[in-house]
Structures are given as C-alpha cells and as structure tokens.
Amino acid sequence: MAVAATIFLISFNGVVLGGVISGVERDLATFQYGNLEILNEKEGVIDKPDYQLVASVTRHPLVEAAAPRILTLAAEVSHQTPNRTHTVYNVTVVGVDPFLEPKASRIFNSVAAGKPQLLKGTVLVGRDLAEDLGLEGAKGLLKVKIRRVTGEEVSRYVTVSGIVVSSAAGGLNHILIVHIDQLRELLGWEQRYSTSLVVKLSQPEKADEVAAWIKMQYPDYQVKTPREAAKNWLNAIIEGVSFINLVGYAGMIASALAVITVLTMMVSGKTRDIGVLRALGVSRKGVILLFIFDGILIGLIGAAIGGLVSSLVALWLENYPVAFFGNLVLEVRFNPLNLLFPMVVGFVISVLASIYPAWKASTYEPAEAMRYF
C-alpha cells in the first residue's frame, strides 16, 4: 500500500498542479492578456487609432475579436462613508471598450454583483479594492484622481456599476475598470490611442502563427502570448510545481523502506521454510529470485492500485472542476501517459528494495535455518 499511496500522491500532485498551471494560463488569456497582446513597448502607446488596428488585425481568419485597452495608475481613489473617507493610492486603472471587450475577454462575465455594463461615469470595481474602499455592494460614488504626463492632476466622480471577481491569475480583484473614452479624457489624450490591444483566437494553439503575421503587418509593435507576457509569474509557479513534484518522488524512498521492512519481516518469519527449500536443493540464486518475485508482485499491485485510484480522481476532476487557490478553477486534462512514469518508478523502486531482503534470505544455510523448527 505504501507504493500505491506514493504513486497516487505523485500522480495527484501532477494532476492538480498541472491543472493549476493550465488554469492560470487560461485566466491570463481570458481576463488579462487575451490569446495575444499587442504592445508598443518603445513608445508606451500604440500610436494608431484603435478602430484602424482592430479592423486590420481581425482580417486574419483565426482572429475572432480584438479590443483596445488603456492601462494606467490612478494617484488615488476615495470613497466617502458616513464614518470616514476610505482612500487607496496607486490603483491600477484599465480602460476598456464596452462594445469590443465582451467579444475579446470575459471581464464582463466576472461581474459578481451589480450590472455587467460600463458607461461613461460608471466603473467596475475589483472585489478586494471594493473592500478597501468600504463599499457595501455594487453601489457608491468614487472620486478618481489621475496624474497626467504633464504633472496636472485631474479628478472625476464616478458611480460604481458592479463588482468584479476573478482568480489571482485573472488579476481583476484589485483594479478599477472604466470606459476607455473616459480614461482618454482623464489622461488628456486627443487621439483614439491605446496602450495595448488584446486579441482572441479561434485556435489558441496557433498563437505563434498569428503573432508572426501581425508582426509582419506592424514590425514596430510587440506581440506576446500570455506565457510571454506573464513570464516571471508563470516561471515562479512552474518552479514551485517542480519542487513539489521532487518532494513527491523523494517520498518514494519511504515506500522503498516500507518494502524492505515488509520483506525483511517475511524473511524472519519464513526462516524455517527457507531452510526446507535449501535442504531440498534450492540454490541461493533460487531463494534470491523468490523474494525478488515478491518485490515484483508488491510493485505490480501497488502500481496498479495507485494508477487506478489516480485515474479515477483525475477523471473526476476533469469532469467536475473545482476551485482552489482563490477562485482558480482547475483545468485538468487527463492523460494516461502521465501516470506511466510514477507507476514505473514505483515498480522499479519496489523491485530494487527487495534485493537486500532477498540477499539476506539467501545467506541462511540449511542446517542453521532448520534450527527454527
């Protein structure tokens, strides 16, 4: 059972943590970056009208939708309650197009309270930001202060339309979402420019192909996949997952010790039987092979049970997704081949662990073993 439990632990870690990585990539794409994100890192602003860029990008047959965004910081956002004024500084503000954004992302689907709509003079507030501002439900009047490039500070009062909730990867819980035209006015932009364009693809697996096509059209712009845009964050998660998997494989040592203990106890309990076998002419090699066969049997049974339980759990998680780690819904894809490696490792370790007890059993001489009658 130790072998089965260890195989299950490793497989379960692989399924859950693999689901975490897939879920993070999915939320990065559906909320923050799209399947592709177009930027002008040199200038900081995409210096072409948004409608022109959207029309150009959507000519590609794999592009379903595209939407412009403006990302900036509000110097402060405040909300007056009967008891006090709640103020939060350096708040991330995202300006979106209420007509194009629903086609390109799931931001409006993440509204947990209030109305999933955005007009000039209204905002959507992230759940955690709403708590910091002392909002009670999807209602309230906020004062937003923006500092322009010129140093001038501009303030506007806006009404809360809804509260948005996402996983940490979705990145919506601490931000303020406003109408893109209103944010342009606050920033003093006269042109319909944006800081990025998010692109939704009908076949996300062909993102590199579409990115190459966009770069040919706009060589001065950068085109990034979610994995590239959030490279540091994703790498940290992947490194953590690798470490946890390493700990799981280190647990195989414990299962090996369990196999050694079981077989050693078996040798001690079967001393007289070993003596009979040796007296009947069974060679030392035969005794060794006998106990190694026991190790093989333990490994096969453990691998089978561990693989079966792991498969059932993985299939259940694939068909009935659960949320972990702050609203992150796991995206599990069951692949039987992923079970093969831990099962083989468990089996091999079980066989190797049987070598010492087998050798110990072979050292008994017939006369010595017969004393245990």
Short mmCIF file of N, CA and C in Angstrom, two decimals, residues 44 105 108 138 190 208 328 331 352 364:
data_model
loop_
_atom_site.label_atom_id
_atom_site.label_comp_id
_atom_site.label_asym_id
_atom_site.label_seq_id
_atom_site.Cartn_x
_atom_site.Cartn_y
_atom_site.Cartn_z
N GLY A 44 5.35 53.20 -25.51
CA GLY A 44 4.42 53.10 -24.39
C GLY A 44 2.97 53.22 -24.80
N SER A 105 -12.75 39.21 -24.27
CA SER A 105 -12.37 38.70 -22.95
C SER A 105 -13.63 38.39 -22.14
N PHE A 108 -16.50 41.15 -18.42
CA PHE A 108 -17.89 41.46 -18.06
C PHE A 108 -18.61 40.23 -17.50
N ALA A 138 -22.65 46.71 -4.82
CA ALA A 138 -22.28 47.40 -6.06
C ALA A 138 -22.95 48.77 -6.14
N GLU A 190 -6.03 63.27 -27.01
CA GLU A 190 -6.96 63.73 -28.04
C GLU A 190 -7.18 62.66 -29.11
N ASP A 208 1.32 31.45 -32.17
CA ASP A 208 2.61 31.85 -32.75
C ASP A 208 2.48 32.20 -34.23
N LEU A 328 -9.46 30.05 -8.37
CA LEU A 328 -8.84 29.49 -9.57
C LEU A 328 -9.46 28.12 -9.84
N GLU A 331 -8.03 23.44 -14.48
CA GLU A 331 -8.30 22.96 -15.84
C GLU A 331 -7.51 21.66 -16.03
N LEU A 352 13.89 -2.96 -6.56
CA LEU A 352 15.22 -2.71 -6.01
C LEU A 352 15.24 -2.89 -4.49
N TYR A 364 21.14 -17.84 4.56
CA TYR A 364 20.86 -18.91 5.52
C TYR A 364 21.34 -20.25 4.96
#
